[in-house]
Short mmCIF file of C-alpha atoms in Angstrom, two decimals:
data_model
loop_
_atom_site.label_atom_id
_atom_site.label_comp_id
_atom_site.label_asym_id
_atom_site.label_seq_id
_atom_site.Cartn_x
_atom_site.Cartn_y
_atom_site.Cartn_z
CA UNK A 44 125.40 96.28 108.64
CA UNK A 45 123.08 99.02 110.08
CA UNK A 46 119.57 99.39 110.20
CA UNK A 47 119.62 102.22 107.98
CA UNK A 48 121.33 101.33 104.78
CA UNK A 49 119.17 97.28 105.50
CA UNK A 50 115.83 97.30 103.36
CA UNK A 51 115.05 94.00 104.94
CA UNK A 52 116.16 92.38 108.01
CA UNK A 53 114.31 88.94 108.78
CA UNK A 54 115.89 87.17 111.67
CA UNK A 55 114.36 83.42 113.10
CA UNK A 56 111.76 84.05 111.03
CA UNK A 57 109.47 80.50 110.97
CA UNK A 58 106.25 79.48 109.67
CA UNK A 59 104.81 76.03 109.21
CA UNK A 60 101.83 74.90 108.18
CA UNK A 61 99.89 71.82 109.54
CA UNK A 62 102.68 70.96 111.43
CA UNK A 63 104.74 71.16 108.53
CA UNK A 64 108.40 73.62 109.08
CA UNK A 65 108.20 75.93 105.62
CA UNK A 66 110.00 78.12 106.64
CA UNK A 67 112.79 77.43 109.37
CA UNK A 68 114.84 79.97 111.66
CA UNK A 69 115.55 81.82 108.69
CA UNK A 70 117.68 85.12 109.20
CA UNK A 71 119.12 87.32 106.63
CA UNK A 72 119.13 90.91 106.17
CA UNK A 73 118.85 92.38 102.82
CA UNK A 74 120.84 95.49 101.75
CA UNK A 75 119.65 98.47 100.09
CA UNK A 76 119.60 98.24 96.44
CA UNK A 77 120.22 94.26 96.29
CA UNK A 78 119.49 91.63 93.86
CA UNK A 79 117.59 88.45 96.04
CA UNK A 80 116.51 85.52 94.44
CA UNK A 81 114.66 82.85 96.27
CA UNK A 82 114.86 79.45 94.98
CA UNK A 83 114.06 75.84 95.54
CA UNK A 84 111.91 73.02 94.15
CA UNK A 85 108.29 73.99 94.33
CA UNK A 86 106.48 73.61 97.56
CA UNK A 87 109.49 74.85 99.31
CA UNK A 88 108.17 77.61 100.68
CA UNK A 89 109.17 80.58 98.09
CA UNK A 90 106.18 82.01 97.65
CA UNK A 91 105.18 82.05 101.16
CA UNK A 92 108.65 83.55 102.03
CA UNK A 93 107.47 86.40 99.91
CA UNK A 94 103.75 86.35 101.05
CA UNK A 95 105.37 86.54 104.90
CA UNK A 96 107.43 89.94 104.09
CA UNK A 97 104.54 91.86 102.27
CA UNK A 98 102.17 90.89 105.64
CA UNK A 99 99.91 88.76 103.70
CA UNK A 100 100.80 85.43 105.98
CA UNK A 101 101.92 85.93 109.29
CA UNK A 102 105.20 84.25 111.11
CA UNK A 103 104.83 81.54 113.95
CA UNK A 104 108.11 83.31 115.03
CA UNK A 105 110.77 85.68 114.24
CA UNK A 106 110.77 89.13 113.24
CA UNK A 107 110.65 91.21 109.83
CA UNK A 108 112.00 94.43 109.31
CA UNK A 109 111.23 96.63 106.01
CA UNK A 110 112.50 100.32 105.55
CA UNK A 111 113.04 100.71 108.57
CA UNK A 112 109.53 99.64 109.96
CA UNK A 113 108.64 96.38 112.10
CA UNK A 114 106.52 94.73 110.36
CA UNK A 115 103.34 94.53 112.86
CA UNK A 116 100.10 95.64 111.90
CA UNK A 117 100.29 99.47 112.71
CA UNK A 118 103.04 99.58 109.89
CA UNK A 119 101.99 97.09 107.66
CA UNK A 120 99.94 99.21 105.54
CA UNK A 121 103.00 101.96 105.62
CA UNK A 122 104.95 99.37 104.42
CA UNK A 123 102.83 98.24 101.12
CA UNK A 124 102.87 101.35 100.16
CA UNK A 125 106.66 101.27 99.51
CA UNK A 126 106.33 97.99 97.38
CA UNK A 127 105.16 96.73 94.82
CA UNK A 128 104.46 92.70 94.01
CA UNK A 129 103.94 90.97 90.81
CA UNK A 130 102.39 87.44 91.00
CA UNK A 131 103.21 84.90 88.83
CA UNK A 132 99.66 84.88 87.63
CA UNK A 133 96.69 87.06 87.84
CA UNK A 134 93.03 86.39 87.30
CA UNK A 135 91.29 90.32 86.41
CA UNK A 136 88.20 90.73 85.56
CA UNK A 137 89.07 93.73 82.85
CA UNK A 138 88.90 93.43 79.07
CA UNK A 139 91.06 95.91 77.75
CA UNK A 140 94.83 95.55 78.18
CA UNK A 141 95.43 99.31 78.67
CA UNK A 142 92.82 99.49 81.85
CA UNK A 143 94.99 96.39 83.09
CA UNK A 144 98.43 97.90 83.05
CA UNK A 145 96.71 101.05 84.83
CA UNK A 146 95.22 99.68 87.39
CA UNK A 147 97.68 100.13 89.93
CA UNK A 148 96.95 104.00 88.80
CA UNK A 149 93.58 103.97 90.08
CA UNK A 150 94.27 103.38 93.55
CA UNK A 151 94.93 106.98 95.34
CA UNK A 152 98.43 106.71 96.22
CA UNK A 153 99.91 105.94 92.57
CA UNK A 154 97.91 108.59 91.32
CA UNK A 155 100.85 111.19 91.17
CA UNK A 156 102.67 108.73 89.54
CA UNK A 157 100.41 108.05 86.84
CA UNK A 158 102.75 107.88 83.56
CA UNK A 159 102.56 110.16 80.71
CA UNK A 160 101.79 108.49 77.10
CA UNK A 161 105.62 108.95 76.59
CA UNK A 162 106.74 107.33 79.75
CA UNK A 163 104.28 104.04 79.26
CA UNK A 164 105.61 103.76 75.54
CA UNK A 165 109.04 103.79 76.65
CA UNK A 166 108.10 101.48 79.51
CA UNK A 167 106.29 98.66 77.11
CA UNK A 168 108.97 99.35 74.52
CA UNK A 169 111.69 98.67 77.54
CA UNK A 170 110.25 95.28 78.10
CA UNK A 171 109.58 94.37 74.04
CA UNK A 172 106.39 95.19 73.71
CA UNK A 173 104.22 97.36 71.03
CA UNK A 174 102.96 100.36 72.26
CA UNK A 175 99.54 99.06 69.79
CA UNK A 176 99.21 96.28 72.68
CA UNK A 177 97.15 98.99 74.70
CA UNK A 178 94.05 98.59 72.27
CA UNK A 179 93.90 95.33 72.51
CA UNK A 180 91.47 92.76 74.38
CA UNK A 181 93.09 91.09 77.58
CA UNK A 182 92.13 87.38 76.32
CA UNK A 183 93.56 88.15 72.99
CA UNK A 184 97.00 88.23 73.92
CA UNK A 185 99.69 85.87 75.47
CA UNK A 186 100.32 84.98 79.08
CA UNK A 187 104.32 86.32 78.54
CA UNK A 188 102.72 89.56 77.20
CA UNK A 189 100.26 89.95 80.49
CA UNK A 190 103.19 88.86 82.36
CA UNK A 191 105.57 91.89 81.23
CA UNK A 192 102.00 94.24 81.48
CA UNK A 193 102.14 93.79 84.93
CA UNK A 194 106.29 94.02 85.02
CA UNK A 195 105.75 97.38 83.37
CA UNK A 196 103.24 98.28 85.42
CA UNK A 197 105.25 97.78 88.30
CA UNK A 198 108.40 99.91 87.07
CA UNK A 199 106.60 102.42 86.68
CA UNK A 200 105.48 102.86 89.97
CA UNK A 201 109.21 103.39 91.05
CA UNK A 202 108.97 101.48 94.37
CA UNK A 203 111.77 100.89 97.03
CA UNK A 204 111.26 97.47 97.65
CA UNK A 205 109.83 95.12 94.10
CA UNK A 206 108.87 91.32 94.84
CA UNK A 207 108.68 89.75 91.89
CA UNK A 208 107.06 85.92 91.83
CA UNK A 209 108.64 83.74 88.76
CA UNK A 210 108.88 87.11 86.50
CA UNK A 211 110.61 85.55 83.74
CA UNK A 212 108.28 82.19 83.89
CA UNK A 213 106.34 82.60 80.74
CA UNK A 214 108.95 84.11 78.76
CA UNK A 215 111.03 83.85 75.90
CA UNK A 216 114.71 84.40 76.03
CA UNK A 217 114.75 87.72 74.53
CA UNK A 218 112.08 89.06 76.89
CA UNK A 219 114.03 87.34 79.58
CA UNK A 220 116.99 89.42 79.07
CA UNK A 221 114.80 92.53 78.84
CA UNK A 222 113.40 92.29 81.93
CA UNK A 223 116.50 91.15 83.95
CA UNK A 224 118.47 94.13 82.20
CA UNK A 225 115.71 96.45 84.22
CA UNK A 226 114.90 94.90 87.50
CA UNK A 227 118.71 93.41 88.41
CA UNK A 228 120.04 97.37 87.48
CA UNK A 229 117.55 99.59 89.17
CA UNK A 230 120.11 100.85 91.74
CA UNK A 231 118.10 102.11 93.67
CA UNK A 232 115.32 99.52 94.77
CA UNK A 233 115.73 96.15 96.23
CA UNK A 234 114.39 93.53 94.32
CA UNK A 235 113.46 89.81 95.86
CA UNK A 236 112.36 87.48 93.04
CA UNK A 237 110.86 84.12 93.22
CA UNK A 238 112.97 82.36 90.63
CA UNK A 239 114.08 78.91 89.13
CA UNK A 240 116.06 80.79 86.26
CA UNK A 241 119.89 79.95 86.47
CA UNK A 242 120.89 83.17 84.59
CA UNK A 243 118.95 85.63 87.05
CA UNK A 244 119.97 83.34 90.12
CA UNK A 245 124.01 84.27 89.12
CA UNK A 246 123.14 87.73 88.32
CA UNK A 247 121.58 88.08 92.08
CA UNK A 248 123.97 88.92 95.03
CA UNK A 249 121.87 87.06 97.91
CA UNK A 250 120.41 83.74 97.26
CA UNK A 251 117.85 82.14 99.51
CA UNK A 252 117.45 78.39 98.82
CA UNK A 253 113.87 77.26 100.40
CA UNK A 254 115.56 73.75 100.40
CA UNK A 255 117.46 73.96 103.00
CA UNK A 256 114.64 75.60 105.25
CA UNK A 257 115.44 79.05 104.17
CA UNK A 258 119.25 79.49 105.52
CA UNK A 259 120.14 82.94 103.34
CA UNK A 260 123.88 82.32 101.71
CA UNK B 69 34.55 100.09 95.17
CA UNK B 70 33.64 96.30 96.84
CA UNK B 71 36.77 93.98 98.11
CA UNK B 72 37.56 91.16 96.12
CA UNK B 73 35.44 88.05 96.00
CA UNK B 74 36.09 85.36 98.83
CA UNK B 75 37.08 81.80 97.58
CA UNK B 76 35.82 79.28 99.31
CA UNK B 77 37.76 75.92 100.06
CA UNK B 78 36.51 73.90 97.52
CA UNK B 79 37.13 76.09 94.69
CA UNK B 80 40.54 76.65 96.01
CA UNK B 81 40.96 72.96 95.81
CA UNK B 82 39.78 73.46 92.19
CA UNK B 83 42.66 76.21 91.79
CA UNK B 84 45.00 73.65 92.84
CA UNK B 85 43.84 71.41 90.04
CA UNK B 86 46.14 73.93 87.72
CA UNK B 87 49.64 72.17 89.72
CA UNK B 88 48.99 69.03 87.39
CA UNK B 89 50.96 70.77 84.61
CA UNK B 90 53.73 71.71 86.14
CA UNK B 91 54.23 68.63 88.14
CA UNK B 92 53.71 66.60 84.65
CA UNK B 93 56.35 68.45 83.05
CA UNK B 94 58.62 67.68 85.59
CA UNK B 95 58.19 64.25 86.14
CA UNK B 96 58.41 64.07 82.36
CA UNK B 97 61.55 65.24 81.86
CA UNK B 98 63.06 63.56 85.15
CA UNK B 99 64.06 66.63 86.34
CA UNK B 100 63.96 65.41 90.07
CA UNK B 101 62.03 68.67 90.94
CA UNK B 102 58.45 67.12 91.13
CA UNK B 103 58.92 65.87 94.84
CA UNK B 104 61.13 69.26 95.54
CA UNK B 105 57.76 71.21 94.07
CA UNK B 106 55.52 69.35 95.92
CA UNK B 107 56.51 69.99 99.02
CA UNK B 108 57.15 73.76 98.29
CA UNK B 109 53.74 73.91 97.22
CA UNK B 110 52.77 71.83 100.48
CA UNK B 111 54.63 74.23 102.77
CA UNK B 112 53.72 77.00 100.94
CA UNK B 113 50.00 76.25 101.83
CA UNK B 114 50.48 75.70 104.95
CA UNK B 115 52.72 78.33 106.00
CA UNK B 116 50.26 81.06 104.02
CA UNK B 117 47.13 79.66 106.11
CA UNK B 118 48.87 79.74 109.14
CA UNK B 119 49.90 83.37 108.42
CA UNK B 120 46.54 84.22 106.93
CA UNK B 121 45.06 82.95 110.52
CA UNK B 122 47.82 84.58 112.31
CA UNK B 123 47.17 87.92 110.78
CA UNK B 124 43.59 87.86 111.41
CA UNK B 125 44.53 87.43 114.96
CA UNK B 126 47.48 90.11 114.69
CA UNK B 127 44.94 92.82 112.82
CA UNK B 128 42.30 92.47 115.13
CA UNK B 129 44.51 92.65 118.26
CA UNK B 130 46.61 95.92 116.64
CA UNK B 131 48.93 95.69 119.65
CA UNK B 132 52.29 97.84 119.44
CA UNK B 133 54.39 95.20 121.51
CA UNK B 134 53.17 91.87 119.25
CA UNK B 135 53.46 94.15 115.91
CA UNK B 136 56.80 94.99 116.70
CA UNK B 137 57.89 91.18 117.82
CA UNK B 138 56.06 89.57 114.69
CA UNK B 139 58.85 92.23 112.79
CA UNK B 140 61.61 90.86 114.45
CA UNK B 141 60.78 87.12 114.00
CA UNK B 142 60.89 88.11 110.38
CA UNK B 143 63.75 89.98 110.49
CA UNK B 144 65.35 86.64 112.27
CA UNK B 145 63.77 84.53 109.64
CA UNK B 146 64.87 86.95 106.49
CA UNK B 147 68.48 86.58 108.07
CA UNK B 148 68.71 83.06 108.29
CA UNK B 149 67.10 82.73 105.11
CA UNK B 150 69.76 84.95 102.97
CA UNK B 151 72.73 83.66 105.19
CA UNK B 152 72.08 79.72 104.58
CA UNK B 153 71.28 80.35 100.82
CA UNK B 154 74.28 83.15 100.39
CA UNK B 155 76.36 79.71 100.99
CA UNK B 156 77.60 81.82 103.75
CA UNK B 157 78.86 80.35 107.18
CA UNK B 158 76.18 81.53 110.02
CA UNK B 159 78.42 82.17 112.45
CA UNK B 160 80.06 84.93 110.64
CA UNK B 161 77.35 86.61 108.69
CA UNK B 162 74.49 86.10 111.58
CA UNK B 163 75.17 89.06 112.68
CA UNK B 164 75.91 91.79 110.09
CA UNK B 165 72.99 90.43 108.16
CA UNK B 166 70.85 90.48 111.03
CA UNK B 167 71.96 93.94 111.95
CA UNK B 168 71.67 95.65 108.25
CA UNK B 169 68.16 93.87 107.75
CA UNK B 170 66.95 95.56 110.74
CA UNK B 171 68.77 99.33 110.42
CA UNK B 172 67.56 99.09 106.85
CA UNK B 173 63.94 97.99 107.52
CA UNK B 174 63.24 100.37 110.79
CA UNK B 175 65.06 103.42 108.93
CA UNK B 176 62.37 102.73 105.19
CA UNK B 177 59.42 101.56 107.27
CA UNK B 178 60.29 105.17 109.56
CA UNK B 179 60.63 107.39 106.61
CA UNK B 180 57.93 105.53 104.65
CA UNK B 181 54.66 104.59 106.93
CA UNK B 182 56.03 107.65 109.16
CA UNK B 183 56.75 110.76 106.65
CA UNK B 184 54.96 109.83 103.44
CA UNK B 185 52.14 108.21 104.09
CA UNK B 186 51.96 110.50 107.71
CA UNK B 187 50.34 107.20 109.46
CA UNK B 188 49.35 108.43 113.17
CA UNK B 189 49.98 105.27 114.66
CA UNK B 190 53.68 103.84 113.22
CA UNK B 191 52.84 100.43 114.54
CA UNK B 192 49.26 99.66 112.51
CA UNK B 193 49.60 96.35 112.12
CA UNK B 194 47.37 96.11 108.58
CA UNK B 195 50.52 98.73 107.24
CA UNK B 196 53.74 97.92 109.61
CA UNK B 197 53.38 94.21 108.69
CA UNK B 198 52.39 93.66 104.83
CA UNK B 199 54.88 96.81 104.16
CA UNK B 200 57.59 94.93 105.95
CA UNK B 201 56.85 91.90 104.71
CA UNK B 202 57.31 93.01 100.71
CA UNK B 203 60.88 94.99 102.34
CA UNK B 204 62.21 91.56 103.52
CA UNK B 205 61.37 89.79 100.85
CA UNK B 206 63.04 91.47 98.31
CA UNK B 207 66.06 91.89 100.10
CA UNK B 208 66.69 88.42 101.05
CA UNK B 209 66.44 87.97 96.81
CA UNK B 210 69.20 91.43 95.92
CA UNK B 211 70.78 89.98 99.52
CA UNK B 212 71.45 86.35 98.79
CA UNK B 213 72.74 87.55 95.17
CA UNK B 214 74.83 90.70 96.23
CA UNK B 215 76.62 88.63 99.12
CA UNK B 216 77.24 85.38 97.34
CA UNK B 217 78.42 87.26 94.33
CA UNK B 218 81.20 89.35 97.18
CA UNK B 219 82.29 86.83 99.18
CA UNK B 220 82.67 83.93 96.91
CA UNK B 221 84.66 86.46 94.09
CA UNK B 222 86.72 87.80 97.17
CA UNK B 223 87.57 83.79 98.15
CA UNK B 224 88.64 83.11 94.06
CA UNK B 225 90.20 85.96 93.49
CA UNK B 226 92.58 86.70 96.31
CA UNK B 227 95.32 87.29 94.76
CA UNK B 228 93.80 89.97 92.65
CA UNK B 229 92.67 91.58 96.70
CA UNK B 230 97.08 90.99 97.33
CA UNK B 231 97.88 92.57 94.40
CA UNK B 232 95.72 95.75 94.46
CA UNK B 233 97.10 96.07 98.43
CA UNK B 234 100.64 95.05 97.18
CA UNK B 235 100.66 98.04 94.65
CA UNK B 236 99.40 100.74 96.95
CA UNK B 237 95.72 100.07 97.44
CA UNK B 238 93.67 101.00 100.54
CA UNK B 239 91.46 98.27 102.01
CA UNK B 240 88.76 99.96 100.42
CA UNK B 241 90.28 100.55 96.97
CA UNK B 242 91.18 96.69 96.80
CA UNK B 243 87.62 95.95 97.56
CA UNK B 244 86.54 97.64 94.92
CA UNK B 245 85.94 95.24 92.38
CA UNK B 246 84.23 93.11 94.99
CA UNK B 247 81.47 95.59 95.77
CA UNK B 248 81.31 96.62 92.08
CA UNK B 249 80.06 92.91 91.05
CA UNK B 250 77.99 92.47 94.05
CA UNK B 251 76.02 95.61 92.90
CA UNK B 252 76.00 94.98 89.44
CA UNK B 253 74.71 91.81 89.89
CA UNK B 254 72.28 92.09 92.82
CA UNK B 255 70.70 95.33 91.31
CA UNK B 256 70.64 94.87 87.44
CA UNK B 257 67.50 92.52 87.70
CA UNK B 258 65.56 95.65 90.40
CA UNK B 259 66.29 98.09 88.11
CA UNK B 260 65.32 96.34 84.97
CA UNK B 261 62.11 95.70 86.62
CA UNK B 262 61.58 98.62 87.26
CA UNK B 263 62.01 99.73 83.92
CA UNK B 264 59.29 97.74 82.64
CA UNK B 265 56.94 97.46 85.52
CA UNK B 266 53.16 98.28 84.80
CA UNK B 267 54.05 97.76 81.29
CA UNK B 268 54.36 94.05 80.93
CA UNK B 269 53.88 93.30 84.85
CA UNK B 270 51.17 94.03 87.12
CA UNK B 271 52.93 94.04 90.54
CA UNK B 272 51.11 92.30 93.22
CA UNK B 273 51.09 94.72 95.44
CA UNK B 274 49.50 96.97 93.06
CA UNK B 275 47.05 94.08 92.01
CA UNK B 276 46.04 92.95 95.50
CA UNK B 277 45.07 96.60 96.43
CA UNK B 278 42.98 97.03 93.29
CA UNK B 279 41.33 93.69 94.41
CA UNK B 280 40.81 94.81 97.95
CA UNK B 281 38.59 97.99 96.51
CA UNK B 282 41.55 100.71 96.24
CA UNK B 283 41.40 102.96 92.93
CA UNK B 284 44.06 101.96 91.02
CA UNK B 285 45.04 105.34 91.29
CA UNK B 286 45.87 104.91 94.87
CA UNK B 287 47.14 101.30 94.38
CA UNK B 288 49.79 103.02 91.93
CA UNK B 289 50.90 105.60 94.19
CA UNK B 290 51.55 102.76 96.85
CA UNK B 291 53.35 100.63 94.17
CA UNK B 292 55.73 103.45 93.14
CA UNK B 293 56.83 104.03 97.01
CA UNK B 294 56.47 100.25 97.09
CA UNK B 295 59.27 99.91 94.72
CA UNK B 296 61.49 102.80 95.74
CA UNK B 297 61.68 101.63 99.01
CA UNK B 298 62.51 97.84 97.55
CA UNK B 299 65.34 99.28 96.06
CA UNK B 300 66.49 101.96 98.90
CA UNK B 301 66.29 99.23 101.47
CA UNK B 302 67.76 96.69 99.89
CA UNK B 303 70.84 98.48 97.98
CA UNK B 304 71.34 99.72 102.30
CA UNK B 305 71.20 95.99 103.05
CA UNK B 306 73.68 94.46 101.15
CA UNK B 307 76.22 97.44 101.43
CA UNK B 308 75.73 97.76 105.32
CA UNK B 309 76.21 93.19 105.35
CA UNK B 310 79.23 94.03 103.34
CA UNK B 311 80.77 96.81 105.63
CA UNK B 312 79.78 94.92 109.15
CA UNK B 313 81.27 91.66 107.96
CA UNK B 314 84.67 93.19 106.57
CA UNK B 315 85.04 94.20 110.19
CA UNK B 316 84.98 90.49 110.91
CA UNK B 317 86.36 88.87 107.45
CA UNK B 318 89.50 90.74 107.47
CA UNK B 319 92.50 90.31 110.76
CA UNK B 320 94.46 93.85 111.49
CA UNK B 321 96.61 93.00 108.65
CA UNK B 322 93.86 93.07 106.12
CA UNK B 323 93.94 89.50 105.58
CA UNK B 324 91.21 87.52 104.47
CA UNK B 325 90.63 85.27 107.25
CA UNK B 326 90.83 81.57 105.91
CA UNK B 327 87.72 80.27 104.26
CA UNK B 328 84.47 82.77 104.03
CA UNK B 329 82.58 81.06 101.79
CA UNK B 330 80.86 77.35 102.30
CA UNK B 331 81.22 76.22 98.79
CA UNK B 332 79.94 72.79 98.24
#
């Protein structure tokens, strides 16, 4: 497959830490517009499989490719800007759950995204949640709810590439479905998700399984 | 007006007599402070005396040169000070904090002794020092709680940092939050001082002057500059440590370099 229709190529990527392999010679190139889960038992090295493609830990060895771009450090801020990551958790200082699904619209570049009062209904309503769950206090509701805050959040930011850590962890079954139906059918943007879910991991097209030192199937 | 009264050693022994009740109280209550307190009180003595002499010396001698170098030992001493209390390692923060203390202090003791009061001689030791002196010392205080309050909410909240630069967040946009605490916490206790001050608190600037035969008049005037430039230099100090040691916190990736904060 070409460059051009690849959203991420990795190839030999490695990264240990402490003398420990994490990651091991792991190639695999990512098409535009795919489904990726990443699995394996914890402490297998999903999350810093994810962490090394956004830029946040850096390879002993191998390359990374996003849109296009190396990842090296004259891109890597080119390259964040076409993403957008959800952790599995996320510690913010902010009371009010409205100022927490927005604050990805504070930051300069998301500004011209910034959704309408229709477009954030339909985007809370999309993943099951009350559009009344803007008024309320963060610590007053749920960890699923914060979780699919941040999910919608991220959807509406419309980026190429989404990395998603455990995005159905704290969730209920109906929720679950919700937010597979949007992430694993947005044609148009690759999504790599850090998963242990069984339903999402047949509904992906590439699976990476950390267990076997990151060898993409 | 006359300067104030001189006490003489004995009845300063006599002043010392006053100690009894706090050191009571905390032997009392086994805080574990008494032998702390007694040897802040010891050094404080000591260290006052030795300054008091020093200054005598320094005042009478009014040289430009020794001015100058008794500001930059405690410019040294300030930094040390706010880095080792700031839980911060010294061989990152040496620097920056050394660097802001020292733009900060030269540009408000410039502008102040300089353009305001219109000294003829910048250097005057019985202005350059004392003036300097009050400068440092209140920004180690806003500096110790401004960089602690950045560096150790940077270290426990990283992943907030990832996210914000994850999402489409400059550098400076994911800081944000960082500065926004350090300020808020290093500056609400200056400016609620100074919303009070005079009215419930006699500052001792203020009060030394009126006790040295100034008209309170003219000790006021000095204690209103006094505590603008408190607050000018200090608010530059912490936001020019912050900016110098983000060029050394951070690699070319925008990473938070490993650990940043000595937390015991």
């Amino acid at each position: 497959m070409s460059q051009d229709t690849n959203d991420i190529i990795v190839e030999n990527l490695s990264k240990g830490f402490n003398g420990k392999a994490v990651i091991k010679a792991l190639s695999v190139q990512i098409h535009r517009g795919a489904k990726v889960a990443v699995t394996g038992a914890s402490g297998s090295g999903k999350s810093t499989l994810i962490n090394t493609l956004m830029g946040f830990v850096l390879p002993d060895s191998g390359s990374i490719n996003l849109l296009g771009m190396d990842l090296n450090e004259s891109n890597v801020h080119k390259i964040r800007d076409n993403i957008s990551w959800v952790p599995q958790e996320l510690y913010v200082d902010i009371n009010n759950v409205n100022d927490l699904l927005m604050l990805p619209f504070c930051f300069h570049k998301n500004k011209k995204s910034k959704p309408s009062k229709e477009s954030l209904k339909f985007a809370l309503t999309r993943f099951g949640l009350d559009e009344n769950i803007l008024n309320a206090e963060t610590g007053e509701i749920s960890g699923g709810e914060k979780q699919r805050i941040f999910l919608a959040a991220a959807s509406l930011l419309n980026r190429k590439i989404y990395f998603l850590d455990e995005p159905t962890s704290a969730l209920d079954s109906d929720s679950k479905h919700k937010i597979m139906d949007y992430f694993l059918n947005q044609s148009k943007s690759t999504v790599v998700s850090v998963t242990h879910d069984d339903e999402w991991i047949k509904n992906s097209q590439i699976i990476i399984n950390m267990n076997q030192n990151g060898s993409g199937e | 007006m006359n300067s104030a009264a001189d006490i003489t050693w004995p009845d300063l022994a006599l002043g010392f007599i006053l100690l009894i009740i706090p050191f009571i109280v905390l032997w009392y209550y086994k805080t574990g402070l008494l032998k702390p307190a007694i040897i802040s009180v010891f050094r404080m003595t000591i260290q006052l005396l030795f300054v008091g002499l020093y200054l005598e010396y320094i005042f009478k001698l009014n040289n430009m040169w020794i001015n100058l170098a008794w500001v930059l030992i405690m410019v040294i001493i300030a930094t040390i000070t706010t880095v080792k209390n700031s839980e911060l390692y010294l061989r990152i923060y040496l620097i920056p904090v050394f660097i802001s203390l020292l733009l900060s202090i030269v540009i408000i003791d410039v502008y102040f002794l300089g353009f305001v009061i219109k000294l003829d001689n910048l250097f005057n030791a019985i202005y350059l020092i004392p003036i300097t002196g009050m400068l440092l010392g209140n920004c180690i205080r806003t500096n110790i709680l401004g960089l602690s309050t950045y560096y150790k909410k940077l270290q426990k909240e990283k992943t907030l940092y990832r996210y914000a630069l994850a999402n489409g967040a400059t550098q400076r946009e994911a800081l944000m939050p960082y500065m926004k605490a350090a300020l808020k916490t290093s500056f609400s206790p200056t400016i609620a001082t100074m919303a009070v001050v005079g009215l419930i608190s006699l500052p001792g600037m203020m009060t030394g002057q009126i006790l040295g035969g100034s008209s309170p008049v003219v000790a006021i005037k000095y204690q209103i500059m006094l505590m603008i430039t408190i607050f000018v230099s200090s608010i530059m100090t912490v936001v020019l440590t912050i900016f110098i040691s983000n060029k050394f916190i951070f690699d070319s990736y925008s990473n938070l370099k490993l650990k940043i904060v000595n937390e015991k």
